[in-house]
PDB file of C-alpha atoms in Angstrom:
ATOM      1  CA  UNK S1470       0.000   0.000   0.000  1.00  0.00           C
ATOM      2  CA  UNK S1471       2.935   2.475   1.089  1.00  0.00           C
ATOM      3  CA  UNK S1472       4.299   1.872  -2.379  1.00  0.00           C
ATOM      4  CA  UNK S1473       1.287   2.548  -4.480  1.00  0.00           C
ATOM      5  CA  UNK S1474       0.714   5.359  -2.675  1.00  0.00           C
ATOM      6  CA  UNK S1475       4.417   6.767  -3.166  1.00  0.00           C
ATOM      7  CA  UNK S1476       4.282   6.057  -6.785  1.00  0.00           C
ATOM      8  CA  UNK S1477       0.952   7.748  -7.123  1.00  0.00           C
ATOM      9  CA  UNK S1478       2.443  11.053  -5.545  1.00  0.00           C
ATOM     10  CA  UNK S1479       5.704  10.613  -7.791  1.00  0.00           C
ATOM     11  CA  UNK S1480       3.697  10.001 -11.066  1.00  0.00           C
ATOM     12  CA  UNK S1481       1.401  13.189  -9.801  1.00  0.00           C
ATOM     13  CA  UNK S1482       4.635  15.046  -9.010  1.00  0.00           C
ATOM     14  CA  UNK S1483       6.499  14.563 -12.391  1.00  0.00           C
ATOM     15  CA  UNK S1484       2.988  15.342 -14.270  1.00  0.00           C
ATOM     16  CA  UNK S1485       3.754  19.079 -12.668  1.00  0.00           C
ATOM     17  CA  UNK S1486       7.996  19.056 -14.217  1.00  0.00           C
ATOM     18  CA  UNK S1487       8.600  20.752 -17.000  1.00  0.00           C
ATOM     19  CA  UNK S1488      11.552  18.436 -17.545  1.00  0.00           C
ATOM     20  CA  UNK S1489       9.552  15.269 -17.598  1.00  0.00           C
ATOM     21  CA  UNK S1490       7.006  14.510 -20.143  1.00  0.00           C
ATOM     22  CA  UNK S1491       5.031  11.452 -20.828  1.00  0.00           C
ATOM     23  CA  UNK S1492       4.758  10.204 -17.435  1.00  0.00           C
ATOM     24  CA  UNK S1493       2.826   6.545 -17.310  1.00  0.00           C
ATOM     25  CA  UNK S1494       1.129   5.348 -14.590  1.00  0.00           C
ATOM     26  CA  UNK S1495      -2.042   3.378 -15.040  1.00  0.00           C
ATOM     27  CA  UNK S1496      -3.188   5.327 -11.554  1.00  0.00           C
ATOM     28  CA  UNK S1497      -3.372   8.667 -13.628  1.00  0.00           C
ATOM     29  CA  UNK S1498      -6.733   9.521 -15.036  1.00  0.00           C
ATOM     30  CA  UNK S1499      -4.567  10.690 -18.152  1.00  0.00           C
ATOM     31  CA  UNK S1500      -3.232   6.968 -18.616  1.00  0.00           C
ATOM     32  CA  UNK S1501      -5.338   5.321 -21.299  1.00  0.00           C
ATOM     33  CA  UNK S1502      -5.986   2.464 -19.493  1.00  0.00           C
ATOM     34  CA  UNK S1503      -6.631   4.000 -16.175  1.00  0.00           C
ATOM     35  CA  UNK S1504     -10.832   3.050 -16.017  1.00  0.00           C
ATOM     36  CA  UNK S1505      -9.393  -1.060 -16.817  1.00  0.00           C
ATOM     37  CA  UNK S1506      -6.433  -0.611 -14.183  1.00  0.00           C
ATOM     38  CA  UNK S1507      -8.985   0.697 -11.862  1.00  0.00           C
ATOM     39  CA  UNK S1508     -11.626  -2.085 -12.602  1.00  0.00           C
ATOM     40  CA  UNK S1509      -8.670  -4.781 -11.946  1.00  0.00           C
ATOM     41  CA  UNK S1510      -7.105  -3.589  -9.368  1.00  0.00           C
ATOM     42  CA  UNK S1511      -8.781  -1.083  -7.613  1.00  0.00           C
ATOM     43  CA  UNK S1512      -6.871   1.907  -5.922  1.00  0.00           C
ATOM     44  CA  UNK S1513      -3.491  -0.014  -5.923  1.00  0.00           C
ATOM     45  CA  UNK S1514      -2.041   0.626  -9.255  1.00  0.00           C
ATOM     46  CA  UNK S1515       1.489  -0.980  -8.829  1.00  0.00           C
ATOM     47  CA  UNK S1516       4.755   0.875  -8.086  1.00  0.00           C
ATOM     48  CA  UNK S1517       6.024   1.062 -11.082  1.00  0.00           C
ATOM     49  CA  UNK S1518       6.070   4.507 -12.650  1.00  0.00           C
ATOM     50  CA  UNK S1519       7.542   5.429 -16.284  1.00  0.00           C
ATOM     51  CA  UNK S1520       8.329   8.889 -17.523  1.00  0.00           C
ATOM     52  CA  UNK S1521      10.700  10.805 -20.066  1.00  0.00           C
ATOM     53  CA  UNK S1522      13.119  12.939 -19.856  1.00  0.00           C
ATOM     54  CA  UNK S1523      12.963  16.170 -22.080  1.00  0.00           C
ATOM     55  CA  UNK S1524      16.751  15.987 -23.133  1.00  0.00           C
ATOM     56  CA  UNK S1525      17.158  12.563 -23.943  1.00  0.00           C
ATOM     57  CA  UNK S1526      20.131  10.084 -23.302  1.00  0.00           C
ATOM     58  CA  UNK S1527      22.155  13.510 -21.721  1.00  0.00           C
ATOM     59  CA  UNK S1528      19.425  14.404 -19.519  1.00  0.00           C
ATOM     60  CA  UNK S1529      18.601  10.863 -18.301  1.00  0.00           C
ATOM     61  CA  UNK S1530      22.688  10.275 -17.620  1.00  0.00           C
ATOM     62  CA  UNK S1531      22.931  13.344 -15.851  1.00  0.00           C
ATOM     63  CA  UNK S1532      19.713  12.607 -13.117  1.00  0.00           C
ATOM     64  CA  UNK S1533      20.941   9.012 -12.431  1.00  0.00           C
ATOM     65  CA  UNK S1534      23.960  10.485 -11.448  1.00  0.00           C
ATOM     66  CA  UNK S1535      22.059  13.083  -9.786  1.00  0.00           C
ATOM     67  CA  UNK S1536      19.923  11.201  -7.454  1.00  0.00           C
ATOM     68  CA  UNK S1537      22.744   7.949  -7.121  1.00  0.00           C
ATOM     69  CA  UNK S1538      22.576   8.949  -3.292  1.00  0.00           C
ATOM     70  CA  UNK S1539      19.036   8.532  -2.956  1.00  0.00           C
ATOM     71  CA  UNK S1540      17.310   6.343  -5.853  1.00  0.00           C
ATOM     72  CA  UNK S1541      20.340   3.619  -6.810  1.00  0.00           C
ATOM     73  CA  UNK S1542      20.119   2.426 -10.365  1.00  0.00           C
ATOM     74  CA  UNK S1543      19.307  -0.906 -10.893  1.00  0.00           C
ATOM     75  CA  UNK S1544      18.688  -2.724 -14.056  1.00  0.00           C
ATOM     76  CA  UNK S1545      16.074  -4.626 -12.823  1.00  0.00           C
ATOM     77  CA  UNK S1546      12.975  -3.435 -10.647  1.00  0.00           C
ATOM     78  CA  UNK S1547      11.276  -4.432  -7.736  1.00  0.00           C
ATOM     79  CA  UNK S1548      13.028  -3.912  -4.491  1.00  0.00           C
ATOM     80  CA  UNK S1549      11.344  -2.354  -0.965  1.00  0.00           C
ATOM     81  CA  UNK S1550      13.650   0.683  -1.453  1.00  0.00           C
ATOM     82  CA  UNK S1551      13.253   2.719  -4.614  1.00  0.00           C
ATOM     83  CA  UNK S1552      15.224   2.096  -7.716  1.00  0.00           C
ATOM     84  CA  UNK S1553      15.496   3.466 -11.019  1.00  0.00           C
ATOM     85  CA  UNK S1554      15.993   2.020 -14.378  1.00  0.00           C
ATOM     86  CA  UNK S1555      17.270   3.253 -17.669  1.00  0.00           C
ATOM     87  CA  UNK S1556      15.592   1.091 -20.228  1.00  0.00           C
ATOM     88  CA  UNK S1557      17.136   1.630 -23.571  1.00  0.00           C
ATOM     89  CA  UNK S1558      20.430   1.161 -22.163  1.00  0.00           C
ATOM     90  CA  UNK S1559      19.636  -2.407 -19.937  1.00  0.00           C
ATOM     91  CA  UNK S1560      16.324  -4.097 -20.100  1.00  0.00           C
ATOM     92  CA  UNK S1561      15.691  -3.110 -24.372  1.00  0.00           C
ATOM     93  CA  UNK S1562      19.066  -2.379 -25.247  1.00  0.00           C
ATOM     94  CA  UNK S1563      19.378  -5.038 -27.649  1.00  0.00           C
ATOM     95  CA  UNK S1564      16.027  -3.677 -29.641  1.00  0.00           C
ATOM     96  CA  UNK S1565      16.156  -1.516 -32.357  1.00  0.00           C
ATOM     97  CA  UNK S1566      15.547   2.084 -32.632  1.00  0.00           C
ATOM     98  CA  UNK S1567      12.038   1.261 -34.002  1.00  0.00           C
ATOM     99  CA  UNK S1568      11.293  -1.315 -31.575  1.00  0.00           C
ATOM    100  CA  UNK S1569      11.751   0.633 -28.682  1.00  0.00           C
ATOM    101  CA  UNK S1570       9.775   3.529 -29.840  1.00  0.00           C
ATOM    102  CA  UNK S1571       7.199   1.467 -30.561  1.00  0.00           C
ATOM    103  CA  UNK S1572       7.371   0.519 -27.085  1.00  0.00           C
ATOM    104  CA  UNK S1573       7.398   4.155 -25.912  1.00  0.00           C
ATOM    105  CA  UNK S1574      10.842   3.806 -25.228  1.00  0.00           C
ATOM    106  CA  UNK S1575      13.578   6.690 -25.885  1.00  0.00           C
ATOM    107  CA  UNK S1576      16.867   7.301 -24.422  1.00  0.00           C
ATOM    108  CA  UNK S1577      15.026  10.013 -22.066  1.00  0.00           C
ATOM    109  CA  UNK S1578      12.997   7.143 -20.536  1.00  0.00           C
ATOM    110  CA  UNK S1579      13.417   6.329 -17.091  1.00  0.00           C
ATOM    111  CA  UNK S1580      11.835   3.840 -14.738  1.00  0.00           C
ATOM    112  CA  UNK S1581      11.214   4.260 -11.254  1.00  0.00           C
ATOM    113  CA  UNK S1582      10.264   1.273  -9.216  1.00  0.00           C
ATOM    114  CA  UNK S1583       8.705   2.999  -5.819  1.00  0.00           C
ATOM    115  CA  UNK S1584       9.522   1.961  -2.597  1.00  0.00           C
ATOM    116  CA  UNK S1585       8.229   2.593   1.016  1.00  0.00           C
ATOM    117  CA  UNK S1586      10.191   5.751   2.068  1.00  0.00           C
ATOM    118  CA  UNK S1587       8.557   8.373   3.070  1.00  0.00           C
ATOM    119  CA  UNK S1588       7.230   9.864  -0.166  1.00  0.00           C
ATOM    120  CA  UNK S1589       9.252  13.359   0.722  1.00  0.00           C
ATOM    121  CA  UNK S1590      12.377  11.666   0.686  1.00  0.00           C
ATOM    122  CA  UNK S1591      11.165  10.314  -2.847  1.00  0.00           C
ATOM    123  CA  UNK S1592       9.768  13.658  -4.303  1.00  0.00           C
ATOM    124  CA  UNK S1593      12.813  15.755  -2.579  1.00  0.00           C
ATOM    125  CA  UNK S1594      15.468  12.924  -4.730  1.00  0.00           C
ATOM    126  CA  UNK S1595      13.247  13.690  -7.823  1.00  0.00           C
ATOM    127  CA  UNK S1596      13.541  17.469  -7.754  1.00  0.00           C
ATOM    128  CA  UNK S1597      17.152  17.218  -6.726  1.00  0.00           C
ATOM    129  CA  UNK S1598      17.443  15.242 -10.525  1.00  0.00           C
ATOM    130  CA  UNK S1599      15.480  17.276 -12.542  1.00  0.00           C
ATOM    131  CA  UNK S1600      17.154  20.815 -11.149  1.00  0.00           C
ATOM    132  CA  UNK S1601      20.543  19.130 -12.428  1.00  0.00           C
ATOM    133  CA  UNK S1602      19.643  19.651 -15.824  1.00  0.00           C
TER     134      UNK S1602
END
């Protein structure tokens, strides 16, 4: 519960940073699956929480560096502590250009696998990120 509500606040937070864009979380009214995500699973919508980078491969580089204190990179997700992931450089590395836009994937795209901190600790790590860029 303490992570789907974290990752709500984080996906809520990012939807309000200039520097992020496309943020996907199937608890977001935006996401266009939301009303089936709801249907399934309620009010807990996972902890999983996907967003881009405006800036690219730079821009992603220079926030996992930024936040390495706080949110350590992993390449795979799903730990009690939050982690991030970069996927065009681990988990779809070996696709194609193509293939990993047609996943929604660019070199801006980060993954954040919410934990159970406090979600301050999360939000203050996030805005520490995006101000390095």
């Amino acid at each position: 519960k303490a992570a789907c509500a974290n990752a709500l606040a984080v996906a809520e937070f990012l939807t309000r940073q200039s520097s992020a864009r496309e943020v996907r979380y199937p608890g977001l009214g935006t996401h266009p699956d939301h009303e089936l995500a709801k249907r399934q699973l309620g009010n807990q919508f996972g902890a999983i929480v996907t967003f881009d980078l405006v800036g690219g491969m730079p821009a992603a580089e220079q926030f996992i560096s930024s936040v390495a204190n706080d949110i350590p990179f992993c390449p795979s997700l799903g730990e009690v502590s939050t982690t991030l992931s970069h996927p065009a450089s681990t988990s779809h590395r070996n696709q194609s250009a193509q293939q990993q836009a047609t996943l929604g994937i660019s070199e801006g795209t980060l993954r954040l696998s919410v934990g159970t901190e406090s979600a301050e600790f999360i939000l203050a790590a996030l805005e520490r990120g995006l101000a390095a860029f």
